[in-house]
XYZ file of C-alpha atoms in Angstrom:
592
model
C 97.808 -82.857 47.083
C 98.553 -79.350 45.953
C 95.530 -76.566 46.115
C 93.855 -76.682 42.401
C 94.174 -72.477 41.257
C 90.844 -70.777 40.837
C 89.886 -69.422 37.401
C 89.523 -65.534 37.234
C 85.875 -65.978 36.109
C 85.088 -68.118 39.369
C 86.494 -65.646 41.542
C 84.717 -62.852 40.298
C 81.947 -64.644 40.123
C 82.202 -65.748 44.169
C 83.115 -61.923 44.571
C 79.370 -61.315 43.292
C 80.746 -58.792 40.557
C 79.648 -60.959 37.546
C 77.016 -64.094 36.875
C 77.956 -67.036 35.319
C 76.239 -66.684 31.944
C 78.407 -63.601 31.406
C 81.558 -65.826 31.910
C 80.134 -67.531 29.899
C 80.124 -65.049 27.689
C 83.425 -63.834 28.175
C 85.150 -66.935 26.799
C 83.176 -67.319 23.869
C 84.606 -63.757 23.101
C 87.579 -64.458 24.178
C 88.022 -67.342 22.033
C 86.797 -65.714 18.684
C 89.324 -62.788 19.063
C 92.181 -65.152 20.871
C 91.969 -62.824 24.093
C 92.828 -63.419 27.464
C 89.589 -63.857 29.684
C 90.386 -60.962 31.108
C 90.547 -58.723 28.861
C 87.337 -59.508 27.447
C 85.665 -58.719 30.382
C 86.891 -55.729 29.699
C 86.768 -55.360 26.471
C 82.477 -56.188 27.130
C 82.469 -53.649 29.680
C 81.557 -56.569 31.695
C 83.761 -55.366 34.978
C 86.166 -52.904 35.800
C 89.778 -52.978 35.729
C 90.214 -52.632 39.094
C 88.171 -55.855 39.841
C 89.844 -57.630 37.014
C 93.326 -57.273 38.349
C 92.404 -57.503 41.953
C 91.003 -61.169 41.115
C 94.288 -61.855 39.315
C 95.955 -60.993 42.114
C 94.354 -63.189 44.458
C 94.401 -65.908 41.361
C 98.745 -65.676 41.709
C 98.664 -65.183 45.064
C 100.120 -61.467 44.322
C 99.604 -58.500 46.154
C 97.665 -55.600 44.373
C 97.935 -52.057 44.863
C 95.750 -49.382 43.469
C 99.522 -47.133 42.392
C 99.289 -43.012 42.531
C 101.726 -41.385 41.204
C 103.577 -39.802 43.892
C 103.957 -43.552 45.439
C 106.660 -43.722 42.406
C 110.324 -42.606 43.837
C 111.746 -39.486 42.558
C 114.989 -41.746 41.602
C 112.844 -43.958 39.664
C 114.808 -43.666 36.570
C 117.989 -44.702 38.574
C 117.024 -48.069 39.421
C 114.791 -48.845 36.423
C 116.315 -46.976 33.000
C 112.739 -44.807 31.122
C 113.449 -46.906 28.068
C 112.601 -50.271 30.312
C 109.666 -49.477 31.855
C 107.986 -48.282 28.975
C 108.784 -51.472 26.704
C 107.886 -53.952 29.524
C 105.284 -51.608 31.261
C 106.756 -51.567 34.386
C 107.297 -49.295 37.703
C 110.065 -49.243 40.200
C 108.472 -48.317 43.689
C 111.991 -48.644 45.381
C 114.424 -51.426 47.478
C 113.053 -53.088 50.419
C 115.230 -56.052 51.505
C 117.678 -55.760 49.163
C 114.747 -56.121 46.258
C 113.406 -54.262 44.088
C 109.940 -53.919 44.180
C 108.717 -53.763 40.573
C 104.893 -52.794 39.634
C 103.864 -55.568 37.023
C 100.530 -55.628 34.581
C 100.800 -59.568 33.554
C 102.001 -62.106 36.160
C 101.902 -64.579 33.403
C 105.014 -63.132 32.204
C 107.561 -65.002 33.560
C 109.918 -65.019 30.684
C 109.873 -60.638 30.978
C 110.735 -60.755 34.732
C 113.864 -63.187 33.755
C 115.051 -60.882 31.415
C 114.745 -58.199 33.821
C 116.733 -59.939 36.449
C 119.286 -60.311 33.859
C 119.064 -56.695 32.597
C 118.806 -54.860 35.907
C 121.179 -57.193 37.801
C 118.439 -57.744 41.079
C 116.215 -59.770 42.404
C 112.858 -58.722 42.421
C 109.192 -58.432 44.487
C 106.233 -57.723 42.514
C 103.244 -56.201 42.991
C 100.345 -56.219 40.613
C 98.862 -52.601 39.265
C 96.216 -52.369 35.967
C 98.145 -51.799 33.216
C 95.972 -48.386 32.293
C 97.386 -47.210 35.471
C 101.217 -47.974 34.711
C 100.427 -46.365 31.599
C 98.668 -43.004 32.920
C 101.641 -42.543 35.323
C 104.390 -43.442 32.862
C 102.930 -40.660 30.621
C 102.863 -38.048 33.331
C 106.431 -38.968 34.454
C 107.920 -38.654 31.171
C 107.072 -36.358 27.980
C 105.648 -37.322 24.535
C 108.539 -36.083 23.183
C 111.012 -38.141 25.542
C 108.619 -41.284 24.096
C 109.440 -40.593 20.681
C 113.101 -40.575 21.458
C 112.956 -43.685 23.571
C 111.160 -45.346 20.049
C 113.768 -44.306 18.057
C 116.544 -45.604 20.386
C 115.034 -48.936 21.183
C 114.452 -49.466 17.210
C 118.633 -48.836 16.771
C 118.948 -51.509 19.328
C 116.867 -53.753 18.458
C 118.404 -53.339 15.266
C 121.781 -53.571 16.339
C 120.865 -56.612 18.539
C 119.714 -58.073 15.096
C 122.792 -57.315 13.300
C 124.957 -58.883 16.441
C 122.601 -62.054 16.263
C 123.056 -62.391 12.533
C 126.965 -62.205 12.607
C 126.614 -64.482 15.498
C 125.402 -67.178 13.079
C 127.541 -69.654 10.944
C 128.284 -68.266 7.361
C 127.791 -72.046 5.970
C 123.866 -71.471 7.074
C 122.054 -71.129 3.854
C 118.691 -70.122 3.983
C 116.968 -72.946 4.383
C 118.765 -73.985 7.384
C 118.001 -70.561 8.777
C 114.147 -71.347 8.107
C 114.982 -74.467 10.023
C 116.122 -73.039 12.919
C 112.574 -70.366 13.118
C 110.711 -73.503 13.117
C 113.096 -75.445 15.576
C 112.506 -72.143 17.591
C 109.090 -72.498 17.262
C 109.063 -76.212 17.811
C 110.970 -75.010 21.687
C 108.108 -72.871 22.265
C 110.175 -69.562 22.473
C 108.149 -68.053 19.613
C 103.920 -68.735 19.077
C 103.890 -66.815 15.903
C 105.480 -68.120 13.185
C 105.654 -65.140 11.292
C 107.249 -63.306 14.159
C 110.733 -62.196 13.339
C 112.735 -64.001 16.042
C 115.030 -61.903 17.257
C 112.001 -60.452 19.151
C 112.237 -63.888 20.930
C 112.372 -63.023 25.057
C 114.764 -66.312 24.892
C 116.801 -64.385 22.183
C 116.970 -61.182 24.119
C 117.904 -63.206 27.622
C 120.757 -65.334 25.935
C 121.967 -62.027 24.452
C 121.800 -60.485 27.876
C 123.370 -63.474 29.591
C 126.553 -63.683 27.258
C 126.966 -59.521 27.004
C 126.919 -59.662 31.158
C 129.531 -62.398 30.930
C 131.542 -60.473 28.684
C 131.442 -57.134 30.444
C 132.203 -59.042 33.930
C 135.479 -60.462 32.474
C 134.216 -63.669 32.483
C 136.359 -66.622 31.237
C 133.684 -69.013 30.834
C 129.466 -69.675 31.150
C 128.464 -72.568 32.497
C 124.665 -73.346 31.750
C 123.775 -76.467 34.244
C 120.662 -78.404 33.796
C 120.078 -79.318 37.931
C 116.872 -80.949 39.561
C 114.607 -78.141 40.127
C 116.523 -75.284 38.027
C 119.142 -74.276 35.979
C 122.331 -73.339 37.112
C 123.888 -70.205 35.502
C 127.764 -69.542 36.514
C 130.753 -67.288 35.459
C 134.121 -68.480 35.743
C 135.789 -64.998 37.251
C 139.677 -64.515 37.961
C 139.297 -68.315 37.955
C 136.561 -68.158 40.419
C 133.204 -69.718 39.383
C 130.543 -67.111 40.466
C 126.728 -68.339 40.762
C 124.894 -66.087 38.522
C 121.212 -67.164 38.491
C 118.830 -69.700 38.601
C 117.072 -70.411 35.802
C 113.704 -71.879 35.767
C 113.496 -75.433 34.889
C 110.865 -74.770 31.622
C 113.713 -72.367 30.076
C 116.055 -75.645 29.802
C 114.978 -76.714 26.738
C 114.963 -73.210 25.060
C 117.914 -72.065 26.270
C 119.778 -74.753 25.258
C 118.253 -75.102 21.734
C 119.163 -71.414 21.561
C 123.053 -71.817 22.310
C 122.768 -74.847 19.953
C 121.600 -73.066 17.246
C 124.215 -69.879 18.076
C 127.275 -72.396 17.994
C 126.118 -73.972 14.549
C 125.336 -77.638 16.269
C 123.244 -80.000 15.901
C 120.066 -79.307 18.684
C 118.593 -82.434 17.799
C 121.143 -84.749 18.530
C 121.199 -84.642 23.029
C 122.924 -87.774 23.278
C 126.067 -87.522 22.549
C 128.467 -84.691 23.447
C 129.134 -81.766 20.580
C 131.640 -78.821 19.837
C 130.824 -75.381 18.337
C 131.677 -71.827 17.996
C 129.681 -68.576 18.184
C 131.351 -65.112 16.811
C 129.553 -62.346 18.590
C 130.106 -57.869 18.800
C 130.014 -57.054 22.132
C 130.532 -53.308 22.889
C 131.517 -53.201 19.556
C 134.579 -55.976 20.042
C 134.366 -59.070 17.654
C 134.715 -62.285 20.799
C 134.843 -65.651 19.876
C 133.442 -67.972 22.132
C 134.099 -71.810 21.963
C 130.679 -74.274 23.013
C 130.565 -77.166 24.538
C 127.846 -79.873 25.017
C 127.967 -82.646 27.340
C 125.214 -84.781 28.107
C 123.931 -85.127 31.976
C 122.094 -86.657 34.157
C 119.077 -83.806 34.409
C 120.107 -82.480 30.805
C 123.019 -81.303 28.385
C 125.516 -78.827 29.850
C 126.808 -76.052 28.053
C 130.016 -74.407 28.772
C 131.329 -71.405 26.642
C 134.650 -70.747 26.495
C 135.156 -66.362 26.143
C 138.237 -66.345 24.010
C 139.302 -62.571 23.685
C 141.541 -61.499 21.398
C 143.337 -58.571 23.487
C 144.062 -61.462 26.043
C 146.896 -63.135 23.971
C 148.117 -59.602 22.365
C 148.881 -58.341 26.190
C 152.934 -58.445 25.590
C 154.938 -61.088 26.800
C 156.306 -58.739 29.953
C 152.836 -58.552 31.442
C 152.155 -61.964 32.006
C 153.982 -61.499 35.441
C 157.531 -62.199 35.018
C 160.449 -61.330 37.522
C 163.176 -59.301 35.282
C 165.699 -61.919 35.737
C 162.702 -64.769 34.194
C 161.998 -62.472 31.770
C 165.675 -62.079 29.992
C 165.562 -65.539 30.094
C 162.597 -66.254 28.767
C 163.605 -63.685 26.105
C 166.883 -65.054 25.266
C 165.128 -68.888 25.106
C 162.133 -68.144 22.764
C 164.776 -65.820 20.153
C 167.337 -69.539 19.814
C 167.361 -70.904 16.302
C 166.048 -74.286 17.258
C 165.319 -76.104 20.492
C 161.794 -77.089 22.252
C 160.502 -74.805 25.122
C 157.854 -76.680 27.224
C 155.081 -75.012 29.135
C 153.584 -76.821 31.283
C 150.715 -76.737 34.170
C 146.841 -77.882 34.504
C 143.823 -76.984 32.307
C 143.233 -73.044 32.914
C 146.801 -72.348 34.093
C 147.369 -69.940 31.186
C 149.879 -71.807 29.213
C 148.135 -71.098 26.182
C 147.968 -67.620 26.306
C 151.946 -67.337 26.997
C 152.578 -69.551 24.143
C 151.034 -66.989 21.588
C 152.610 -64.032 23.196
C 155.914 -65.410 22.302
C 154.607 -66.174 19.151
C 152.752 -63.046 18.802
C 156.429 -61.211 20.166
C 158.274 -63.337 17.069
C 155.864 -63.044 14.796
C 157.530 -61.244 11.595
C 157.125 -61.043 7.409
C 161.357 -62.772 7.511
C 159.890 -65.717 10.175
C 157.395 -68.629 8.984
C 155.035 -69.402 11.913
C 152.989 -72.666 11.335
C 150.928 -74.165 14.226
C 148.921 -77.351 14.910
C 145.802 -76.471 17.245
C 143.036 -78.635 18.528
C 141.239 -76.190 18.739
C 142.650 -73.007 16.943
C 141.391 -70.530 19.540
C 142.748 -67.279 18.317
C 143.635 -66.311 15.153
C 146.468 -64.092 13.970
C 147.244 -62.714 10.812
C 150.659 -63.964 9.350
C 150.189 -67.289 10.885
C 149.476 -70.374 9.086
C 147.397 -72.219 11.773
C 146.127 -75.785 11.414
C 143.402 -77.242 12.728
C 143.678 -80.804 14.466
C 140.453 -83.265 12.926
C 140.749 -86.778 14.441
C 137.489 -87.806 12.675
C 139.236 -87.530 9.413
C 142.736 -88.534 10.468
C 143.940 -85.038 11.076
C 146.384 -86.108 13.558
C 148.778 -84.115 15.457
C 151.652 -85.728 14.303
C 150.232 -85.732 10.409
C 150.189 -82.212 10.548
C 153.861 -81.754 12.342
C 154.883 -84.613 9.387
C 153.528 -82.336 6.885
C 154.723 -79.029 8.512
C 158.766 -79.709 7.750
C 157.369 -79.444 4.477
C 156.776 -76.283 4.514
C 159.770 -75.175 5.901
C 158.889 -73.500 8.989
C 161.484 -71.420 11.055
C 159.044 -71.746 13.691
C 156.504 -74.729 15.069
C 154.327 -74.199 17.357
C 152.576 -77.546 18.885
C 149.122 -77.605 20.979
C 150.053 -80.636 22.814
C 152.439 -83.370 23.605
C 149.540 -85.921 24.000
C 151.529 -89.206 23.055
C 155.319 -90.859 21.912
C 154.593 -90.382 18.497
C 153.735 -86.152 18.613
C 156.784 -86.559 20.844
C 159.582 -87.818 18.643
C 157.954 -85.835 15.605
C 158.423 -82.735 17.821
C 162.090 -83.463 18.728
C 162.952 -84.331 15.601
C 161.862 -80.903 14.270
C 163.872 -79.390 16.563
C 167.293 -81.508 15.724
C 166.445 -80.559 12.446
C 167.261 -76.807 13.158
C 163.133 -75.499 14.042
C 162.695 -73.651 17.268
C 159.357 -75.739 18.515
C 156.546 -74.622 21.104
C 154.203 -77.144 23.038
C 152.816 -77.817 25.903
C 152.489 -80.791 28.393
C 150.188 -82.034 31.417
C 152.789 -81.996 34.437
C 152.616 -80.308 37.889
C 156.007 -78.695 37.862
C 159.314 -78.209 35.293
C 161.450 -80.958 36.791
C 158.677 -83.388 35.884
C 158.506 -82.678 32.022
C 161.975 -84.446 31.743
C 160.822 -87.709 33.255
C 157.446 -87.575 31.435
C 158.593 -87.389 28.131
C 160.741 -90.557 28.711
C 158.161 -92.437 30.601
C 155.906 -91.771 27.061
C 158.927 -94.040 25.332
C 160.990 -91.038 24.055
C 164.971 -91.895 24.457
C 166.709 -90.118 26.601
C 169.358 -88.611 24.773
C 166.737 -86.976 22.790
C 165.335 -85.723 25.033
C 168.369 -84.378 26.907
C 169.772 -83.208 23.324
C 166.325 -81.115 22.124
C 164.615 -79.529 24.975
C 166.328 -75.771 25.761
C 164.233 -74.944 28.645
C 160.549 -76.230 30.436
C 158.582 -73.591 32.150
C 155.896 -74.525 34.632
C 152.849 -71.926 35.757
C 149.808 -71.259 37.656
C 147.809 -68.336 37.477
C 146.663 -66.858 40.978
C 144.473 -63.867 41.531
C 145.581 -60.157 41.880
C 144.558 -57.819 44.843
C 142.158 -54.568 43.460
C 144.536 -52.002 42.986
C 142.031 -49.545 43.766
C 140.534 -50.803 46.908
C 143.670 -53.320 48.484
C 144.677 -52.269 52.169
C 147.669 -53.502 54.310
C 147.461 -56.530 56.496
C 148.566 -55.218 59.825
C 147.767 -58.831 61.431
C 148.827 -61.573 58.571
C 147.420 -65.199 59.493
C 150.771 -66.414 60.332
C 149.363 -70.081 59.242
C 149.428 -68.667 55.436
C 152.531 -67.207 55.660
C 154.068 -70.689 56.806
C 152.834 -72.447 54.363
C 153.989 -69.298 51.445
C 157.382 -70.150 53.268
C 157.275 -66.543 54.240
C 159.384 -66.200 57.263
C 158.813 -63.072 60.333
C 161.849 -61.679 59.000
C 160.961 -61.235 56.016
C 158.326 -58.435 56.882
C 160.619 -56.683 59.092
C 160.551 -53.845 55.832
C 157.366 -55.293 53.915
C 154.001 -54.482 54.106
C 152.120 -57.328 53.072
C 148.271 -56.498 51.858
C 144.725 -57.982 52.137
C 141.756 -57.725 49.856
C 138.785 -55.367 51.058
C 136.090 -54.750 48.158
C 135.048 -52.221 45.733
C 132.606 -51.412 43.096
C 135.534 -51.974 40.482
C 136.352 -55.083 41.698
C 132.954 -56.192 42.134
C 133.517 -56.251 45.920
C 135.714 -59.197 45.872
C 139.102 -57.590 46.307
C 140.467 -59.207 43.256
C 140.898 -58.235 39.448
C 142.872 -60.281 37.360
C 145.105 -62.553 37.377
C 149.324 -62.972 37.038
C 151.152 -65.792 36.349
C 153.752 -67.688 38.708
C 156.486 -69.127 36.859
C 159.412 -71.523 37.389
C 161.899 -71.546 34.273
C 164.180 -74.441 33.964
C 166.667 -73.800 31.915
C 168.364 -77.250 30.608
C 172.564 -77.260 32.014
C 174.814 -79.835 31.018
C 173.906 -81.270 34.767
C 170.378 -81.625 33.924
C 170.799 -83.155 30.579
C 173.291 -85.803 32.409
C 170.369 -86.737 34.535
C 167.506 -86.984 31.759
C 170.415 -88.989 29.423
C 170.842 -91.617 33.036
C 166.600 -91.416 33.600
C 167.114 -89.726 37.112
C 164.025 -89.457 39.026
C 162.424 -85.940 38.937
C 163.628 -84.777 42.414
C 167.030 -84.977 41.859
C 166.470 -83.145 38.196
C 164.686 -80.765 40.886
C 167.789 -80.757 42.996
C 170.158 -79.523 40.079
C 167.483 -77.268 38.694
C 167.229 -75.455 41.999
C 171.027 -75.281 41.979
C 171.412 -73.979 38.462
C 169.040 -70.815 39.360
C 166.076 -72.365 38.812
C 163.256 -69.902 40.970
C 160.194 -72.481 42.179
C 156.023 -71.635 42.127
C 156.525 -70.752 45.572
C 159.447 -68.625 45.745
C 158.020 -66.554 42.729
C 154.668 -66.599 44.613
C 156.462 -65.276 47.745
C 158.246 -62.010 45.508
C 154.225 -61.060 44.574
C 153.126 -61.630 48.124
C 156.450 -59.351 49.301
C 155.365 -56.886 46.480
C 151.538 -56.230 47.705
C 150.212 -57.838 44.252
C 148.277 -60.741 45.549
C 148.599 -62.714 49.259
C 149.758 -65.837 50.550
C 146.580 -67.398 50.551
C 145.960 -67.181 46.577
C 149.689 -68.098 46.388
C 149.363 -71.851 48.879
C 146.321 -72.513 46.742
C 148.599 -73.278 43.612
C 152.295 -74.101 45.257
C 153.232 -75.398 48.757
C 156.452 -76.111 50.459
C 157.310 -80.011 50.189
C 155.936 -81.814 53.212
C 152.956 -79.405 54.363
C 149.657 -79.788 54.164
C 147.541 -77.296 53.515
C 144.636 -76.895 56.487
């Protein structure tokens, strides 16, 4: 059975400082003026400060220190910015272990230290010193004046937080919904005063903090994962997923409820799983990011999508093409009519090289029309279509209704099923030059999918111009990368990198920096391979030849696999065989 805490008045009282009547008296005062017992003590002039906080200290198990002022490091501002400590009342008295060892007033505050894990990026060991004493040395360590400026600066961010919050909001919220979402707020327990304005909310301030850290750490995602004991906080880094914190369990509800409310979606409904979007200014860029809620078994998880505009606008010749890929791919997307085919897993980037070839053809004498499910980035000049199954909003209704409009251009999300399909060829027999994307592991394969969805084959073999298959793989730190003198030789076999072929190459490794985080990586680049469609090839999807001999002619028309592009980055000291055998292998080996 776990050991009952003692009550501050019973431990001052066993310390022989105060009797029991003036308890007693103490929480009758207390509860007229809604203080905590401890300060009325104080407030009575019933027991010093010192006594108060050393029995809080022993009540939280905490260790207390009677703090003079020369105990505070010189670098003090360094690992704890001036306008911090004075809003939270705090004191940095230096590492030890890798913490930081913070001087607290209120151990009670659990929601302050969160946000101060968040805000100062370390974990932290507290200590417990009166809060007349913080103050004291806070005002002998920094000037009035500097106060006054530190007011003034934490009012413009506050405010600027506020306007960030606001934007972040759904224009359709009137203002009843917004008083709604104060009380729902309330209702979480994030804010006791219903009067209070709420971006003052510490859960406000921490989600703010959480998603501005994401951003700034080119995150691609935030996972928020309801576990047992806690809640999981990851980033999604260069594809990486990167533990972030644990979140106490309490902060589930809240937090959630606070996304929920940020996305525009219903935080009442837990049951079933929901979609959103939040628009949010960070560092004074407009980012979209795209919510999702899925129902678990210890709570809903969130993930949110970081969809950044500059991301798809980055030029179609920096995705990581070989010159001779490139003037193909060039020469492909600028054909009257046709379909071009990307294809790879979820997160494999063939999104974002779709809309740099639209992006590249996107001009007042071209119509662009897509179908998205959803419409992730918008760009002006495009007429962009949003996919809604619940009210029939079909892909192929909107590719139906697209000839229509007379498109010189088409650009389709998905190939999910026959019918998308056929309405997608046809478009392109009809003289449209159409973009999509399909769910295969390599080029070759797209053929033989397409018929095994019921598509004929000479349609297939007449429409498609070219299939390109990708995978995105890290990219060494430029800053910070060093040759491998001794490459793992089991890597290079399975990269298909031969000993001859780093008789003049230096291949490199990853070391770790402060601009790469110490990982070794920033970035990623895509590996491509670029079938282009031969009058061999569209023999063999017209007879329904299985995919490796497709391969086989592919390979003899030019076509350059995963792996051989993988090997030209490996060659060229951009990334290493490792990152490259985690997306492509040769045939027949197994990775170890």
């Amino acid at each position: 059975m776990a050991k009952q805490q003692k009550k501050l008045g019973e431990i001052l009282v066993e310390w022989g400082i105060i009797s029991a009547q003036e308890v007693e008296k103490a929480l009758q005062h207390a509860k007229a003026k809604n203080l905590r017992i401890g300060e009325a003590l104080l407030e009575l002039k019933l027991c010093s400060e010192s006594n108060v906080y050393k029995a809080l200290a022993q009540q939280h198990n905490l260790e207390y220190i009677d703090l003079e002022k020369k105990a505070v490091p010189s670098n003090a501002a360094d690992l704890v910015p001036e306008a911090i400590m004075r809003k939270y009342l705090v004191l940095p008295l230096g590492m030890e272990g890798g913490r930081l060892r913070l001087a607290i007033h209120d151990p009670l505050d659990l929601e302050m230290l969160d946000i101060l894990r968040f805000k100062l990026n370390k974990e932290l060991r507290t200590v417990l010193v009166s809060k007349g004493r913080i103050k004291a040395i806070l005002d002998e360590l920094f000037s009035a004046s500097s106060s006054a400026t530190i007011d003034k600066t934490m009012d413009r961010t506050i405010d600027r937080l506020r306007d960030s919050l606001d934007k972040s909001l759904d224009k359709s919220l009137d203002k009843s919904m917004d008083r709604s979402i104060d009380r729902s707020i309330d209702l979480e327990g994030i804010s006791e005063d219903p009067n209070a304005d709420p971006t003052q909310a510490p859960m406000i301030k921490m989600v703010t903090a959480m998603i501005t850290e994401a951003v700034r750490n080119r995150a691609s995602d935030i996972h928020v994962e309801p576990m047992k004991d806690r809640v999981r906080l990851r980033y999604r880094i260069d594809g990486e997923c990167v533990e972030r914190d644990r979140i106490p369990l309490r902060m589930r509800g809240p937090l959630i409820s606070r996304l929920k409310i940020m996305a525009g979606i219903d935080i009442a409904e837990k049951r079933l799983p929901q979609d959103g979007r939040i628009k949010m200014m960070v560092d004074k860029v407009n980012i979209d990011f795209r919510v999702s809620t899925l129902p678990a078994y210890h709570g809903e998880s969130v993930v949110l999508r970081i969809l950044r505009p500059e991301s798809v606008r980055i030029g179609v010749q920096n995705l990581g093409f070989e010159e001779d890929d490139y003037k193909i791919f060039q020469k492909i997307i600028k054909r009257p009519n046709g379909i071009f085919l990307v294809t790879g897993p979820t997160g494999s980037g063939k999104t974002t090289t779709l809309y740099a070839a639209i992006n590249e053809l996107n001009r007042p004498d071209r119509k662009i029309i897509t179908a998205e499910d959803p419409v992730e980035y918008n760009f002006v000049g495009v007429n962009q279509c949003q996919v809604r199954e619940n009210i029939g909003l079909t892909f192929s209704k909107i590719l139906r209704s697209m000839l229509r409009q007379a498109p010189n251009i088409i650009l389709v999300g998905e190939i999910r099923d026959k019918e998308v399909a056929e309405v997608a060829i046809q478009a392109a027999l009809t003289g449209h030059l159409v973009f999509s994307t399909l769910h295969t592991n390599d080029a070759p394969s797209a053929i033989t999918r397409l018929i095994d969805m019921g598509v004929k084959p000479f349609l297939v073999a007449s429409s498609i111009q070219a299939v390109m298959a990708q995978r995105l793989i890290r990219a060494l730190c430029p800053k910070c990368k060093q040759p491998d003198k001794d490459p793992d030789p089991m890597w290079l076999k399975l990269a298909g990198i031969r000993p001859q072929d780093l008789k003049d190459r230096v291949t490199y490794k990853a070391r770790g920096c402060d601009y790469c985080s110490n990982t070794g990586f920033r970035g990623r680049i895509g590996v491509f391979e670029l079938m282009q469609m031969n009058s061999e090839i569209r023999s063999l999807a017209f007879e329904r030849a299985p995919t490796n001999k497709v391969r086989k002619a592919a390979l003899a028309g030019g076509m350059k696999n995963l792996l051989a592009d993988g090997r030209i980055k490996v060659l060229a000291g951009v990334s290493t065989a490792e990152e490259v055998v985690k997306v492509a292998q040769i045939e027949g080996m197994v990775q170890t």
